[in-house]
CSV table of C-alpha atoms in Angstrom, one decimal:
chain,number,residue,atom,x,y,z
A,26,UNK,CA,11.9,13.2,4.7
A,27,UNK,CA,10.0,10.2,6.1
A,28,UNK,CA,11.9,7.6,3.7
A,29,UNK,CA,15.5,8.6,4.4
A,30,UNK,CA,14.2,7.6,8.3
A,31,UNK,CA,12.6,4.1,7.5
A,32,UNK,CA,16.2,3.6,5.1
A,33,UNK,CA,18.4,4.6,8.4
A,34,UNK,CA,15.9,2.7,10.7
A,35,UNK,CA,14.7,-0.1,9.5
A,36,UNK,CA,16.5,-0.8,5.7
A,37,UNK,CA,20.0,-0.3,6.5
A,38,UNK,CA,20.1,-2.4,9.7
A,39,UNK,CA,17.8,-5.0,8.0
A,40,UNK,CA,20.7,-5.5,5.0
A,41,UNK,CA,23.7,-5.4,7.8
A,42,UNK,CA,22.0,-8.0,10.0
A,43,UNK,CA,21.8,-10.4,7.0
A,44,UNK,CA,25.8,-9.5,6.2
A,45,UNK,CA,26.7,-10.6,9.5
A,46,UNK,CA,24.4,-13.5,9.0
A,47,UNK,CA,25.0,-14.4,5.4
A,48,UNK,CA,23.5,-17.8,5.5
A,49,UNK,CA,20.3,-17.1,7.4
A,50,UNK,CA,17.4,-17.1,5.2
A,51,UNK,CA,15.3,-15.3,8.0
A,52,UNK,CA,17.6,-12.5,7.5
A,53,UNK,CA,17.2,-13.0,3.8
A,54,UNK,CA,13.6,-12.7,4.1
A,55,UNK,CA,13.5,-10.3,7.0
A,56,UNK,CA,16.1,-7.9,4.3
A,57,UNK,CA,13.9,-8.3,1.3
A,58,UNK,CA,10.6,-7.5,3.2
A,59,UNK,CA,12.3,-4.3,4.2
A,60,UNK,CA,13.9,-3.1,1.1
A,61,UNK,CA,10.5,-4.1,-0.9
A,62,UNK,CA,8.6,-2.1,1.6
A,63,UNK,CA,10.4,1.0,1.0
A,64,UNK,CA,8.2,1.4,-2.6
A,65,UNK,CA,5.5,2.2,0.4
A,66,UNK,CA,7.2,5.3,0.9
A,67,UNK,CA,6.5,6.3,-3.0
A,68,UNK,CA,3.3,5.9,-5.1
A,69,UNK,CA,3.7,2.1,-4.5
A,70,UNK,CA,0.3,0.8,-7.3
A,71,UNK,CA,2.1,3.7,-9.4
A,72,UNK,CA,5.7,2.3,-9.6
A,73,UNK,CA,5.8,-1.2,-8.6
A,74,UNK,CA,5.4,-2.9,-12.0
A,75,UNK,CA,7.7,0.0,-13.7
A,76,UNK,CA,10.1,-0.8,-10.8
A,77,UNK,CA,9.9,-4.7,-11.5
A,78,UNK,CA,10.3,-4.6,-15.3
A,79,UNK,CA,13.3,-2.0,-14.7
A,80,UNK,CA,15.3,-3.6,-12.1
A,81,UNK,CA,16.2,-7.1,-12.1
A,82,UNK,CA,17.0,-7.1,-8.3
A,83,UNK,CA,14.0,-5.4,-7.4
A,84,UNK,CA,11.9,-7.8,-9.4
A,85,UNK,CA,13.6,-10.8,-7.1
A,86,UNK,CA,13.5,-8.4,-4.1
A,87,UNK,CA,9.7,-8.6,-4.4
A,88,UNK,CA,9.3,-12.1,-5.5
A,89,UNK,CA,10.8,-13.0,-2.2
A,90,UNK,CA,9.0,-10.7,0.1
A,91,UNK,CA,5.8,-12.0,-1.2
A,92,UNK,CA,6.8,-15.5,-0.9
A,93,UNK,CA,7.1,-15.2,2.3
A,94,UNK,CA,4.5,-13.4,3.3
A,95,UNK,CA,2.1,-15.3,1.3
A,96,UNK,CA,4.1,-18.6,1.0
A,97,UNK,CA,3.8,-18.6,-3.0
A,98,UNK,CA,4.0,-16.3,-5.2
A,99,UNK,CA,3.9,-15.4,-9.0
A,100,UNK,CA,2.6,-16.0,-12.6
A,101,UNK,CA,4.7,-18.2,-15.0
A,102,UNK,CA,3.3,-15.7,-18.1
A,103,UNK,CA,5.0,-12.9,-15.9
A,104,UNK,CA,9.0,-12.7,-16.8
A,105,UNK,CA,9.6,-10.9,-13.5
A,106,UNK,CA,7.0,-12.6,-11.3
A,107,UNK,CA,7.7,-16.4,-11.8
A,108,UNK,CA,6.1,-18.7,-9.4
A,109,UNK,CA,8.5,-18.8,-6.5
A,110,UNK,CA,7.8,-20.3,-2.5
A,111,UNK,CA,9.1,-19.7,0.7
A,112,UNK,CA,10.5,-22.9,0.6
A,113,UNK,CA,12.5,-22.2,-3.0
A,114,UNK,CA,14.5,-19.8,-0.7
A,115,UNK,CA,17.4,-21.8,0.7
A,116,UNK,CA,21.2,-21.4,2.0
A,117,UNK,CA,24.4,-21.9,0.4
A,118,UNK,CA,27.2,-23.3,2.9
A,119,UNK,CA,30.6,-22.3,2.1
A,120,UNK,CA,32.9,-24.6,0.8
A,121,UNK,CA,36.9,-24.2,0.5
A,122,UNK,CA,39.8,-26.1,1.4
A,123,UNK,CA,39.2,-28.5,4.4
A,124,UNK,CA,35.6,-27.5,4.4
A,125,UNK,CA,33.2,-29.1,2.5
A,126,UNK,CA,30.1,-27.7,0.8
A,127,UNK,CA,27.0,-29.1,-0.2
A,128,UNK,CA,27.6,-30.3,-3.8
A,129,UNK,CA,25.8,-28.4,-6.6
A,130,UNK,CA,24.9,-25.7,-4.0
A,131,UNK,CA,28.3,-24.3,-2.7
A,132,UNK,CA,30.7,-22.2,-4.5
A,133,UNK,CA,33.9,-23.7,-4.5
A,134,UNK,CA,36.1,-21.4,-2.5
A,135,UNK,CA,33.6,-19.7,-1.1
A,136,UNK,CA,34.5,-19.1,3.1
A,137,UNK,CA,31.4,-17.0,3.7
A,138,UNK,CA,27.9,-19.3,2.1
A,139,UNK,CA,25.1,-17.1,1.4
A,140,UNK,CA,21.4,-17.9,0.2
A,141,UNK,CA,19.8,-18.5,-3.1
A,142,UNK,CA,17.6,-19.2,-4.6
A,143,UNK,CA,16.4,-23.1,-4.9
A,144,UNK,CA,15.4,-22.9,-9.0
A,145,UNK,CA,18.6,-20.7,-9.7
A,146,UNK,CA,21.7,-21.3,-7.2
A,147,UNK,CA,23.9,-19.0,-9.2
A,148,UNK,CA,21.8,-15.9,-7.7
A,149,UNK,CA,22.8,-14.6,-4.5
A,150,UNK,CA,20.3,-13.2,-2.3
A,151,UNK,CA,22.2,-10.2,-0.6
A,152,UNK,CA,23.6,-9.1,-3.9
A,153,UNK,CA,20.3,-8.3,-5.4
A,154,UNK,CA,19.0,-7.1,-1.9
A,155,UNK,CA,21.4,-4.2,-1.7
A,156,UNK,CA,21.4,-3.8,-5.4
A,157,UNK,CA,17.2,-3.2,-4.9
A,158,UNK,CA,18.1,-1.0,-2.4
A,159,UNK,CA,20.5,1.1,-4.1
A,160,UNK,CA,17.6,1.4,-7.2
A,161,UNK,CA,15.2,2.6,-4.8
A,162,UNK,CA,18.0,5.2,-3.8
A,163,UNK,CA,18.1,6.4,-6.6
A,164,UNK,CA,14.6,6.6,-7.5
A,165,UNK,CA,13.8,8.7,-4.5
A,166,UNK,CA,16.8,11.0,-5.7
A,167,UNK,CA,15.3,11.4,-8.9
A,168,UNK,CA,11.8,11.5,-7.8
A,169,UNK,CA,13.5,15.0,-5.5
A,170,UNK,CA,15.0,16.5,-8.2
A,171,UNK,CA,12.3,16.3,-10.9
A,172,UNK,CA,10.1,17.7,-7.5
A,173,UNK,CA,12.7,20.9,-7.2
């Protein structure tokens, strides 16, 4: 199937570039536009709202794919759209003994940094990128057994 291909091509590598580059928001971005883009695959008008008021992390998966494609993005009546920019996409440094952070960014203890979100620095960005991909995984599962 055409999906399983575009996961082992082009969302897999996308998700393991950003782990080996934890704090780089282009990776964050680049991950995001990947994962999002997998709906594509599906009946994308059908199943992207259902898919954004069932999934928190593919809700924020899509916030982020659009901001950066379109720079802002969202409706502040819209729980899982809220207004978000490309800018509101930022990195966390680490912080741990002998290295400090950035205060009120960085997690204490925290050797690797990530990225978050600017309006809501306890999310982390990879977390909810593999966790939208995972959903989607298991949508097309579902979607090929209801199909048998």
């Amino acid at each position: 199937m055409e999906i399983e291909r575009y996961f082992e091509q082009i969302v897999d590598p996308s998700i393991a570039d950003f782990e080996a580059n934890p704090t780089s928001v282009r990776h964050a971005f680049l991950a995001a536009v990947a994962v999002f883009h997998a709906i594509d695959y599906l009946d994308a008008d059908r199943l992207r709202k259902k898919f954004r008021e069932n999934n928190a992390d593919f809700a924020l998966v899509d916030r982020i794919a659009h901001a950066f494609k379109h720079v802002h993005t969202g409706h502040p009546a819209d729980r899982n759209n809220q207004p978000l920019s490309a800018e509101g996409v930022i990195a966390r440094p680490p912080a741990y003994y002998g290295v400090s952070g950035a205060w009120d960014l960085s997690r204490w203890n925290d050797p690797i940094g990530g990225v978050t979100l600017d309006g809501d620095r306890q999310l982390d960005i990879l977390s909810a990128i593999k966790g939208a991909a995972e959903f989607l995984r298991l949508q097309i599962e579902t979607d090929r057994s209801a199909g048998s």
